[in-house]
Short mmCIF file of N, CA, C and O in Angstrom, two decimals:
data_model
loop_
_atom_site.label_atom_id
_atom_site.label_comp_id
_atom_site.label_asym_id
_atom_site.label_seq_id
_atom_site.Cartn_x
_atom_site.Cartn_y
_atom_site.Cartn_z
N MET A 1 71.05 99.19 -13.83
CA MET A 1 70.48 100.31 -13.12
C MET A 1 70.22 101.47 -14.09
O MET A 1 69.18 102.12 -13.99
N ILE A 2 71.15 101.72 -14.99
CA ILE A 2 70.98 102.81 -15.94
C ILE A 2 69.77 102.55 -16.84
O ILE A 2 68.99 103.47 -17.11
N VAL A 3 69.61 101.31 -17.27
CA VAL A 3 68.47 100.95 -18.11
C VAL A 3 67.16 101.20 -17.35
O VAL A 3 66.19 101.72 -17.91
N THR A 4 67.15 100.88 -16.07
CA THR A 4 65.97 101.11 -15.24
C THR A 4 65.65 102.60 -15.16
O THR A 4 64.48 103.01 -15.27
N ILE A 5 66.66 103.41 -14.98
CA ILE A 5 66.45 104.86 -14.91
C ILE A 5 65.93 105.40 -16.24
O ILE A 5 65.03 106.26 -16.26
N ILE A 6 66.44 104.89 -17.34
CA ILE A 6 65.96 105.31 -18.66
C ILE A 6 64.49 104.94 -18.82
O ILE A 6 63.67 105.77 -19.25
N PHE A 7 64.13 103.72 -18.48
CA PHE A 7 62.73 103.31 -18.59
C PHE A 7 61.85 104.12 -17.64
O PHE A 7 60.72 104.49 -17.99
N ALA A 8 62.33 104.42 -16.44
CA ALA A 8 61.57 105.25 -15.50
C ALA A 8 61.36 106.65 -16.09
O ALA A 8 60.28 107.23 -15.94
N GLY A 9 62.35 107.16 -16.77
CA GLY A 9 62.21 108.46 -17.43
C GLY A 9 61.17 108.43 -18.54
O GLY A 9 60.34 109.34 -18.66
N PHE A 10 61.20 107.37 -19.34
CA PHE A 10 60.18 107.20 -20.38
C PHE A 10 58.78 107.12 -19.76
O PHE A 10 57.82 107.66 -20.29
N MET A 11 58.69 106.42 -18.63
CA MET A 11 57.40 106.29 -17.95
C MET A 11 56.89 107.65 -17.49
O MET A 11 55.71 107.97 -17.61
N TYR A 12 57.80 108.46 -16.98
CA TYR A 12 57.41 109.81 -16.54
C TYR A 12 56.91 110.64 -17.71
O TYR A 12 55.87 111.29 -17.63
N VAL A 13 57.65 110.62 -18.80
CA VAL A 13 57.27 111.39 -19.99
C VAL A 13 55.91 110.92 -20.51
O VAL A 13 55.05 111.73 -20.84
N LEU A 14 55.73 109.62 -20.56
CA LEU A 14 54.46 109.06 -21.02
C LEU A 14 53.31 109.53 -20.12
O LEU A 14 52.27 109.99 -20.62
N ALA A 15 53.49 109.44 -18.82
CA ALA A 15 52.43 109.83 -17.88
C ALA A 15 52.16 111.33 -17.95
O ALA A 15 51.02 111.77 -17.80
N GLU A 16 53.20 112.10 -18.20
CA GLU A 16 53.07 113.55 -18.21
C GLU A 16 52.40 114.07 -19.48
O GLU A 16 51.63 115.02 -19.43
N TYR A 17 52.69 113.44 -20.61
CA TYR A 17 52.26 114.01 -21.88
C TYR A 17 51.21 113.21 -22.65
O TYR A 17 50.67 113.70 -23.63
N LEU A 18 50.91 111.99 -22.22
CA LEU A 18 49.86 111.22 -22.89
C LEU A 18 48.51 111.63 -22.27
O LEU A 18 48.33 111.51 -21.06
N PRO A 19 47.59 112.12 -23.08
CA PRO A 19 46.35 112.66 -22.52
C PRO A 19 45.35 111.59 -22.04
O PRO A 19 44.32 111.94 -21.48
N VAL A 20 45.64 110.33 -22.26
CA VAL A 20 44.73 109.27 -21.82
C VAL A 20 45.51 108.27 -20.97
O VAL A 20 46.73 108.24 -20.98
N GLY A 21 44.77 107.43 -20.27
CA GLY A 21 45.40 106.34 -19.53
C GLY A 21 45.51 106.56 -18.04
O GLY A 21 45.94 105.67 -17.32
N TYR A 22 45.12 107.76 -17.56
CA TYR A 22 45.22 108.00 -16.12
C TYR A 22 44.26 107.09 -15.36
O TYR A 22 43.15 106.84 -15.79
N PHE A 23 44.70 106.59 -14.22
CA PHE A 23 43.85 105.77 -13.38
C PHE A 23 44.12 106.07 -11.92
O PHE A 23 45.18 106.57 -11.55
N ASP A 24 43.16 105.74 -11.12
CA ASP A 24 43.30 105.82 -9.67
C ASP A 24 42.35 104.79 -9.07
O ASP A 24 41.31 104.49 -9.64
N PHE A 25 42.72 104.23 -7.94
CA PHE A 25 41.86 103.28 -7.27
C PHE A 25 42.19 103.26 -5.79
O PHE A 25 43.30 103.66 -5.40
N PHE A 26 41.25 102.81 -5.03
CA PHE A 26 41.45 102.73 -3.59
C PHE A 26 42.59 101.76 -3.29
O PHE A 26 42.61 100.64 -3.79
N GLY A 27 43.53 102.19 -2.50
CA GLY A 27 44.65 101.33 -2.13
C GLY A 27 45.85 101.43 -3.05
O GLY A 27 46.82 100.69 -2.87
N ARG A 28 45.79 102.31 -4.03
CA ARG A 28 46.91 102.44 -4.97
C ARG A 28 48.21 102.75 -4.23
O ARG A 28 49.25 102.17 -4.51
N GLU A 29 48.14 103.65 -3.26
CA GLU A 29 49.35 104.02 -2.51
C GLU A 29 49.90 102.84 -1.71
O GLU A 29 51.10 102.67 -1.59
N TYR A 30 49.00 102.02 -1.17
CA TYR A 30 49.44 100.85 -0.40
C TYR A 30 50.10 99.81 -1.31
O TYR A 30 51.12 99.23 -0.94
N LEU A 31 49.52 99.61 -2.47
CA LEU A 31 50.11 98.67 -3.43
C LEU A 31 51.46 99.17 -3.89
O LEU A 31 52.42 98.39 -4.00
N MET A 32 51.56 100.46 -4.14
CA MET A 32 52.82 101.06 -4.56
C MET A 32 53.89 100.86 -3.47
O MET A 32 55.00 100.43 -3.74
N ALA A 33 53.52 101.15 -2.23
CA ALA A 33 54.47 100.98 -1.11
C ALA A 33 54.86 99.52 -0.95
O ALA A 33 56.03 99.21 -0.68
N PHE A 34 53.90 98.62 -1.12
CA PHE A 34 54.19 97.19 -1.04
C PHE A 34 55.21 96.78 -2.11
O PHE A 34 56.18 96.07 -1.81
N LEU A 35 55.00 97.23 -3.35
CA LEU A 35 55.93 96.89 -4.43
C LEU A 35 57.33 97.43 -4.15
O LEU A 35 58.33 96.73 -4.35
N PHE A 36 57.41 98.68 -3.68
CA PHE A 36 58.72 99.25 -3.35
C PHE A 36 59.38 98.48 -2.21
O PHE A 36 60.58 98.22 -2.23
N GLY A 37 58.59 98.11 -1.21
CA GLY A 37 59.13 97.35 -0.08
C GLY A 37 59.64 95.98 -0.49
O GLY A 37 60.74 95.58 -0.10
N VAL A 38 58.86 95.26 -1.28
CA VAL A 38 59.29 93.94 -1.76
C VAL A 38 60.53 94.09 -2.63
O VAL A 38 61.47 93.29 -2.53
N ALA A 39 60.55 95.12 -3.48
CA ALA A 39 61.72 95.36 -4.33
C ALA A 39 62.97 95.58 -3.49
O ALA A 39 64.04 95.03 -3.78
N LEU A 40 62.84 96.35 -2.44
CA LEU A 40 63.98 96.62 -1.55
C LEU A 40 64.47 95.33 -0.90
O LEU A 40 65.67 95.05 -0.90
N ILE A 41 63.56 94.56 -0.36
CA ILE A 41 63.93 93.31 0.31
C ILE A 41 64.58 92.34 -0.67
O ILE A 41 65.67 91.80 -0.40
N VAL A 42 63.94 92.12 -1.82
CA VAL A 42 64.48 91.19 -2.82
C VAL A 42 65.85 91.66 -3.31
O VAL A 42 66.80 90.87 -3.42
N GLY A 43 65.97 92.95 -3.60
CA GLY A 43 67.25 93.47 -4.08
C GLY A 43 68.37 93.34 -3.07
O GLY A 43 69.46 92.87 -3.39
N VAL A 44 68.11 93.72 -1.83
CA VAL A 44 69.14 93.66 -0.79
C VAL A 44 69.54 92.21 -0.50
O VAL A 44 70.73 91.89 -0.42
N VAL A 45 68.55 91.34 -0.35
CA VAL A 45 68.85 89.93 -0.06
C VAL A 45 69.67 89.30 -1.19
O VAL A 45 70.64 88.58 -0.93
N SER A 46 69.30 89.59 -2.43
CA SER A 46 70.03 88.98 -3.55
C SER A 46 71.47 89.50 -3.63
O SER A 46 72.38 88.74 -3.92
N ILE A 47 71.66 90.76 -3.36
CA ILE A 47 73.03 91.33 -3.37
C ILE A 47 73.85 90.74 -2.23
O ILE A 47 75.02 90.38 -2.42
N ILE A 48 73.26 90.63 -1.06
CA ILE A 48 73.98 90.05 0.09
C ILE A 48 74.41 88.62 -0.23
O ILE A 48 75.54 88.21 0.10
N GLN A 49 73.54 87.86 -0.88
CA GLN A 49 73.91 86.48 -1.23
C GLN A 49 75.10 86.45 -2.18
O GLN A 49 75.97 85.58 -2.06
N PHE A 50 75.14 87.35 -3.15
CA PHE A 50 76.28 87.41 -4.06
C PHE A 50 77.55 87.80 -3.32
O PHE A 50 78.61 87.24 -3.56
N ILE A 51 77.45 88.75 -2.42
CA ILE A 51 78.62 89.18 -1.65
C ILE A 51 79.14 88.03 -0.78
O ILE A 51 80.35 87.78 -0.73
N ARG A 52 78.23 87.33 -0.13
CA ARG A 52 78.63 86.18 0.71
C ARG A 52 79.28 85.08 -0.12
O ARG A 52 80.14 84.36 0.38
N ALA A 53 78.85 84.94 -1.37
CA ALA A 53 79.42 83.91 -2.24
C ALA A 53 80.70 84.39 -2.93
O ALA A 53 81.29 83.65 -3.71
N SER A 54 81.11 85.62 -2.62
CA SER A 54 82.33 86.22 -3.22
C SER A 54 82.28 86.20 -4.74
O SER A 54 83.26 85.85 -5.40
N THR A 55 81.16 86.59 -5.28
CA THR A 55 81.02 86.68 -6.73
C THR A 55 80.58 88.08 -7.11
O THR A 55 80.11 88.84 -6.27
N THR A 56 80.73 88.42 -8.37
CA THR A 56 80.47 89.79 -8.81
C THR A 56 78.98 90.09 -8.91
O THR A 56 78.19 89.24 -9.30
N ILE A 57 78.63 91.33 -8.54
CA ILE A 57 77.26 91.80 -8.75
C ILE A 57 77.19 92.75 -9.94
O ILE A 57 76.13 93.26 -10.27
N ASN A 58 78.33 92.96 -10.59
CA ASN A 58 78.40 93.87 -11.73
C ASN A 58 77.84 93.19 -12.98
O ASN A 58 78.44 92.25 -13.49
N PRO A 59 76.71 93.67 -13.49
CA PRO A 59 76.11 93.02 -14.66
C PRO A 59 76.92 93.21 -15.95
O PRO A 59 76.69 92.52 -16.93
N LYS A 60 77.89 94.12 -15.92
CA LYS A 60 78.72 94.35 -17.11
C LYS A 60 79.90 93.40 -17.18
O LYS A 60 80.61 93.38 -18.17
N SER A 61 80.13 92.63 -16.12
CA SER A 61 81.26 91.70 -16.13
C SER A 61 80.85 90.31 -15.63
O SER A 61 81.39 89.83 -14.62
N PRO A 62 79.94 89.66 -16.34
CA PRO A 62 79.51 88.32 -15.89
C PRO A 62 80.61 87.27 -16.00
O PRO A 62 80.53 86.22 -15.37
N THR A 63 81.66 87.55 -16.78
CA THR A 63 82.76 86.59 -16.87
C THR A 63 83.54 86.50 -15.57
O THR A 63 84.26 85.53 -15.35
N LYS A 64 83.39 87.47 -14.68
CA LYS A 64 84.07 87.45 -13.38
C LYS A 64 83.29 86.65 -12.33
O LYS A 64 83.67 86.62 -11.17
N THR A 65 82.21 86.01 -12.74
CA THR A 65 81.43 85.20 -11.83
C THR A 65 82.29 84.07 -11.29
O THR A 65 82.87 83.31 -12.04
N ALA A 66 82.34 83.97 -9.96
CA ALA A 66 83.18 82.95 -9.33
C ALA A 66 82.36 81.75 -8.87
O ALA A 66 82.89 80.64 -8.79
N THR A 67 81.09 81.98 -8.57
CA THR A 67 80.24 80.95 -8.00
C THR A 67 78.84 81.05 -8.60
O THR A 67 78.35 82.14 -8.82
N LEU A 68 78.22 79.92 -8.81
CA LEU A 68 76.82 79.89 -9.22
C LEU A 68 75.97 79.86 -7.96
O LEU A 68 75.98 78.87 -7.23
N VAL A 69 75.27 80.95 -7.69
CA VAL A 69 74.45 81.05 -6.49
C VAL A 69 73.07 80.49 -6.81
O VAL A 69 72.37 81.00 -7.68
N THR A 70 72.68 79.43 -6.09
CA THR A 70 71.40 78.77 -6.38
C THR A 70 70.51 78.62 -5.15
O THR A 70 69.39 78.17 -5.26
N GLY A 71 71.00 79.01 -4.00
CA GLY A 71 70.22 78.87 -2.77
C GLY A 71 69.54 80.16 -2.38
O GLY A 71 69.62 81.18 -3.08
N GLY A 72 68.87 80.12 -1.25
CA GLY A 72 68.20 81.32 -0.75
C GLY A 72 67.16 81.83 -1.73
O GLY A 72 66.37 81.06 -2.27
N ILE A 73 67.18 83.11 -1.97
CA ILE A 73 66.21 83.71 -2.88
C ILE A 73 66.39 83.23 -4.32
O ILE A 73 65.45 83.23 -5.11
N TYR A 74 67.59 82.76 -4.63
CA TYR A 74 67.87 82.27 -5.99
C TYR A 74 67.26 80.90 -6.27
O TYR A 74 67.32 80.44 -7.39
N GLN A 75 66.65 80.28 -5.28
CA GLN A 75 65.92 79.04 -5.55
C GLN A 75 64.51 79.34 -6.05
O GLN A 75 63.79 78.44 -6.47
N TYR A 76 64.12 80.63 -6.03
CA TYR A 76 62.79 81.03 -6.51
C TYR A 76 62.87 81.86 -7.79
O TYR A 76 61.90 81.92 -8.55
N SER A 77 63.98 82.52 -8.01
CA SER A 77 64.17 83.35 -9.19
C SER A 77 65.63 83.31 -9.59
O SER A 77 66.51 83.47 -8.73
N ARG A 78 65.89 83.10 -10.88
CA ARG A 78 67.28 83.12 -11.33
C ARG A 78 67.82 84.55 -11.38
O ARG A 78 69.03 84.76 -11.43
N ASN A 79 66.93 85.53 -11.38
CA ASN A 79 67.34 86.93 -11.54
C ASN A 79 66.61 87.85 -10.57
O ASN A 79 65.90 88.78 -10.99
N PRO A 80 66.76 87.64 -9.28
CA PRO A 80 66.02 88.48 -8.33
C PRO A 80 66.43 89.95 -8.36
O PRO A 80 65.60 90.82 -8.05
N MET A 81 67.66 90.26 -8.75
CA MET A 81 68.05 91.67 -8.83
C MET A 81 67.26 92.38 -9.93
O MET A 81 66.78 93.51 -9.73
N TYR A 82 67.11 91.73 -11.07
CA TYR A 82 66.31 92.32 -12.15
C TYR A 82 64.84 92.34 -11.77
O TYR A 82 64.12 93.28 -12.12
N LEU A 83 64.39 91.33 -11.05
CA LEU A 83 63.01 91.31 -10.57
C LEU A 83 62.77 92.51 -9.65
O LEU A 83 61.72 93.17 -9.73
N ALA A 84 63.72 92.81 -8.78
CA ALA A 84 63.59 93.97 -7.88
C ALA A 84 63.47 95.26 -8.69
O ALA A 84 62.64 96.13 -8.37
N LEU A 85 64.26 95.38 -9.75
CA LEU A 85 64.18 96.58 -10.60
C LEU A 85 62.82 96.67 -11.30
O LEU A 85 62.26 97.76 -11.43
N LEU A 86 62.30 95.53 -11.74
CA LEU A 86 60.97 95.52 -12.35
C LEU A 86 59.91 95.96 -11.34
O LEU A 86 59.01 96.74 -11.68
N LEU A 87 60.00 95.48 -10.12
CA LEU A 87 59.04 95.87 -9.09
C LEU A 87 59.11 97.37 -8.81
O LEU A 87 58.08 98.02 -8.57
N VAL A 88 60.31 97.93 -8.84
CA VAL A 88 60.46 99.38 -8.69
C VAL A 88 59.74 100.10 -9.82
O VAL A 88 59.01 101.07 -9.59
N LEU A 89 59.93 99.63 -11.05
CA LEU A 89 59.25 100.26 -12.19
C LEU A 89 57.73 100.13 -12.08
O LEU A 89 57.00 101.08 -12.41
N LEU A 90 57.24 98.99 -11.63
CA LEU A 90 55.80 98.83 -11.47
C LEU A 90 55.26 99.76 -10.38
O LEU A 90 54.20 100.36 -10.54
N GLY A 91 56.00 99.90 -9.29
CA GLY A 91 55.62 100.85 -8.24
C GLY A 91 55.64 102.28 -8.75
O GLY A 91 54.74 103.07 -8.46
N TRP A 92 56.65 102.60 -9.53
CA TRP A 92 56.76 103.93 -10.14
C TRP A 92 55.57 104.18 -11.07
O TRP A 92 54.99 105.27 -11.09
N GLY A 93 55.20 103.16 -11.83
CA GLY A 93 54.04 103.28 -12.72
C GLY A 93 52.76 103.54 -11.93
O GLY A 93 51.92 104.33 -12.36
N LEU A 94 52.61 102.89 -10.78
CA LEU A 94 51.45 103.15 -9.93
C LEU A 94 51.47 104.58 -9.40
O LEU A 94 50.44 105.25 -9.34
N TYR A 95 52.65 105.03 -9.02
CA TYR A 95 52.77 106.41 -8.53
C TYR A 95 52.36 107.40 -9.62
O TYR A 95 51.64 108.36 -9.36
N LEU A 96 52.81 107.16 -10.84
CA LEU A 96 52.49 108.06 -11.95
C LEU A 96 51.03 107.95 -12.37
O LEU A 96 50.46 108.91 -12.89
N GLY A 97 50.42 106.79 -12.18
CA GLY A 97 49.00 106.62 -12.44
C GLY A 97 48.59 106.60 -13.90
O GLY A 97 47.50 107.03 -14.24
N ASN A 98 49.46 106.08 -14.77
CA ASN A 98 49.09 105.95 -16.17
C ASN A 98 49.18 104.47 -16.56
O ASN A 98 50.24 103.86 -16.47
N ALA A 99 48.07 103.94 -17.02
CA ALA A 99 47.99 102.51 -17.33
C ALA A 99 48.95 102.09 -18.44
O ALA A 99 49.40 100.94 -18.46
N PHE A 100 49.29 102.99 -19.33
CA PHE A 100 50.17 102.64 -20.44
C PHE A 100 51.61 102.40 -19.99
O PHE A 100 52.42 101.86 -20.74
N ASN A 101 51.92 102.77 -18.76
CA ASN A 101 53.26 102.50 -18.24
C ASN A 101 53.53 101.01 -18.08
O ASN A 101 54.68 100.59 -18.05
N THR A 102 52.47 100.21 -18.00
CA THR A 102 52.68 98.76 -17.94
C THR A 102 53.33 98.26 -19.23
O THR A 102 54.08 97.29 -19.21
N LEU A 103 53.05 98.93 -20.34
CA LEU A 103 53.69 98.56 -21.61
C LEU A 103 55.19 98.83 -21.56
O LEU A 103 55.99 98.04 -22.08
N LEU A 104 55.56 99.93 -20.94
CA LEU A 104 56.99 100.23 -20.79
C LEU A 104 57.66 99.25 -19.83
O LEU A 104 58.80 98.84 -20.04
N ALA A 105 56.96 98.84 -18.79
CA ALA A 105 57.51 97.81 -17.88
C ALA A 105 57.71 96.51 -18.63
O ALA A 105 58.72 95.82 -18.44
N ALA A 106 56.77 96.17 -19.50
CA ALA A 106 56.93 94.97 -20.33
C ALA A 106 58.12 95.14 -21.29
O ALA A 106 58.86 94.19 -21.54
N GLY A 107 58.30 96.34 -21.81
CA GLY A 107 59.46 96.62 -22.65
C GLY A 107 60.76 96.46 -21.89
O GLY A 107 61.76 95.97 -22.42
N PHE A 108 60.77 96.83 -20.61
CA PHE A 108 61.93 96.64 -19.75
C PHE A 108 62.26 95.15 -19.64
O PHE A 108 63.42 94.75 -19.76
N VAL A 109 61.24 94.34 -19.41
CA VAL A 109 61.44 92.89 -19.30
C VAL A 109 62.02 92.34 -20.59
O VAL A 109 62.98 91.56 -20.57
N TYR A 110 61.47 92.76 -21.72
CA TYR A 110 62.00 92.31 -23.02
C TYR A 110 63.46 92.70 -23.18
O TYR A 110 64.30 91.88 -23.55
N TYR A 111 63.77 93.96 -22.90
CA TYR A 111 65.14 94.46 -23.07
C TYR A 111 66.11 93.70 -22.16
O TYR A 111 67.17 93.25 -22.62
N ILE A 112 65.77 93.56 -20.90
CA ILE A 112 66.65 92.87 -19.95
C ILE A 112 66.83 91.40 -20.35
O ILE A 112 67.94 90.87 -20.27
N ASN A 113 65.75 90.75 -20.78
CA ASN A 113 65.87 89.37 -21.24
C ASN A 113 66.83 89.27 -22.42
O ASN A 113 67.74 88.43 -22.42
N ALA A 114 66.62 90.11 -23.42
CA ALA A 114 67.38 90.00 -24.67
C ALA A 114 68.83 90.46 -24.54
O ALA A 114 69.73 89.82 -25.10
N PHE A 115 69.06 91.55 -23.83
CA PHE A 115 70.39 92.15 -23.85
C PHE A 115 71.19 91.98 -22.57
O PHE A 115 72.37 92.33 -22.55
N GLN A 116 70.59 91.44 -21.54
CA GLN A 116 71.33 91.24 -20.31
C GLN A 116 71.29 89.78 -19.85
O GLN A 116 72.33 89.16 -19.67
N ILE A 117 70.09 89.25 -19.66
CA ILE A 117 69.96 87.91 -19.08
C ILE A 117 70.46 86.83 -20.03
O ILE A 117 71.24 85.96 -19.61
N GLU A 118 70.04 86.85 -21.27
CA GLU A 118 70.47 85.79 -22.20
C GLU A 118 71.99 85.75 -22.39
O GLU A 118 72.58 84.67 -22.33
N PRO A 119 72.66 86.91 -22.57
CA PRO A 119 74.14 86.85 -22.62
C PRO A 119 74.76 86.34 -21.32
O PRO A 119 75.74 85.59 -21.35
N GLU A 120 74.20 86.76 -20.17
CA GLU A 120 74.71 86.27 -18.89
C GLU A 120 74.55 84.76 -18.78
O GLU A 120 75.45 84.06 -18.31
N GLU A 121 73.39 84.26 -19.21
CA GLU A 121 73.14 82.83 -19.11
C GLU A 121 74.06 82.02 -20.01
O GLU A 121 74.46 80.91 -19.65
N GLU A 122 74.42 82.55 -21.17
CA GLU A 122 75.39 81.87 -22.03
C GLU A 122 76.73 81.72 -21.33
O GLU A 122 77.36 80.65 -21.37
N ILE A 123 77.16 82.77 -20.66
CA ILE A 123 78.43 82.73 -19.93
C ILE A 123 78.34 81.75 -18.77
O ILE A 123 79.27 80.96 -18.53
N LEU A 124 77.24 81.79 -18.03
CA LEU A 124 77.07 80.86 -16.91
C LEU A 124 77.04 79.42 -17.38
O LEU A 124 77.58 78.53 -16.72
N PHE A 125 76.41 79.18 -18.53
CA PHE A 125 76.36 77.82 -19.07
C PHE A 125 77.76 77.33 -19.43
O PHE A 125 78.09 76.17 -19.21
N LYS A 126 78.59 78.22 -19.97
CA LYS A 126 79.97 77.85 -20.32
C LYS A 126 80.83 77.61 -19.07
O LYS A 126 81.66 76.71 -19.05
N LYS A 127 80.61 78.43 -18.02
CA LYS A 127 81.41 78.30 -16.80
C LYS A 127 80.96 77.14 -15.91
O LYS A 127 81.79 76.51 -15.25
N PHE A 128 79.66 76.90 -15.86
CA PHE A 128 79.09 75.88 -14.98
C PHE A 128 78.10 75.03 -15.79
O PHE A 128 76.89 75.07 -15.51
N PRO A 129 78.57 74.26 -16.76
CA PRO A 129 77.64 73.60 -17.70
C PRO A 129 76.60 72.70 -17.04
O PRO A 129 75.40 72.87 -17.29
N LYS A 130 77.01 71.78 -16.21
CA LYS A 130 76.05 70.85 -15.61
C LYS A 130 75.19 71.54 -14.55
O LYS A 130 73.98 71.37 -14.52
N GLU A 131 75.84 72.32 -13.68
CA GLU A 131 75.12 72.97 -12.60
C GLU A 131 74.09 73.97 -13.13
O GLU A 131 72.95 74.01 -12.65
N PHE A 132 74.50 74.77 -14.13
CA PHE A 132 73.58 75.77 -14.64
C PHE A 132 72.43 75.14 -15.40
O PHE A 132 71.29 75.61 -15.32
N GLN A 133 72.70 74.08 -16.15
CA GLN A 133 71.62 73.40 -16.88
C GLN A 133 70.57 72.87 -15.90
O GLN A 133 69.37 73.04 -16.11
N LYS A 134 71.02 72.25 -14.82
CA LYS A 134 70.09 71.75 -13.80
C LYS A 134 69.32 72.90 -13.16
O LYS A 134 68.10 72.83 -12.99
N TYR A 135 70.04 73.96 -12.82
CA TYR A 135 69.43 75.13 -12.19
C TYR A 135 68.39 75.77 -13.11
O TYR A 135 67.30 76.14 -12.67
N ARG A 136 68.71 75.88 -14.38
CA ARG A 136 67.81 76.49 -15.35
C ARG A 136 66.51 75.71 -15.49
O ARG A 136 65.44 76.29 -15.68
N VAL A 137 66.59 74.40 -15.35
CA VAL A 137 65.38 73.56 -15.42
C VAL A 137 64.54 73.72 -14.16
O VAL A 137 63.30 73.76 -14.23
N LEU A 138 65.17 73.88 -13.02
CA LEU A 138 64.45 73.92 -11.74
C LEU A 138 63.88 75.29 -11.37
O LEU A 138 62.88 75.37 -10.66
N VAL A 139 64.53 76.37 -11.82
CA VAL A 139 64.16 77.71 -11.36
C VAL A 139 63.83 78.60 -12.56
O VAL A 139 64.60 78.66 -13.52
N ARG A 140 62.71 79.28 -12.46
CA ARG A 140 62.28 80.17 -13.54
C ARG A 140 63.15 81.42 -13.61
O ARG A 140 63.77 81.81 -12.63
N ARG A 141 63.14 82.05 -14.75
CA ARG A 141 64.00 83.22 -14.99
C ARG A 141 63.62 84.41 -14.10
O ARG A 141 64.49 85.09 -13.56
N TRP A 142 62.36 84.73 -13.98
CA TRP A 142 61.93 85.92 -13.23
C TRP A 142 61.30 85.55 -11.88
O TRP A 142 61.69 86.06 -10.85
N PHE A 143 60.28 84.73 -11.88
CA PHE A 143 59.61 84.34 -10.63
C PHE A 143 58.74 83.13 -10.88
O PHE A 143 58.44 82.76 -11.95
#
């Protein structure tokens, strides 16, 4: 969450001080609302599934994972919580109306992949070797 807020701050600064890149189009507000709505649904559903499985939602303590959740929304994305945060950033970028914010959203994906998801996946592979290997083959990382 903190990383998302930092990237959102960078997006604001970029939109505020970069003299080029502004855009507007018919339906921008609807697309923005749609992204925020999908982000909310995906985020809440994924958290509820973790709570029901009695496993941790804290990304700083993946070693406390008790269960490998592979059903529900997790059959479509291995990381729906991070996907929800990305959708929030994309909606925020639409609100700010600067095309260069997509580069920062891509930077968010890179950062989360390198410093959050890959370490988490190493831990999951050690805790659930066969199950996670099968899951990793069947379900994509983001969507």
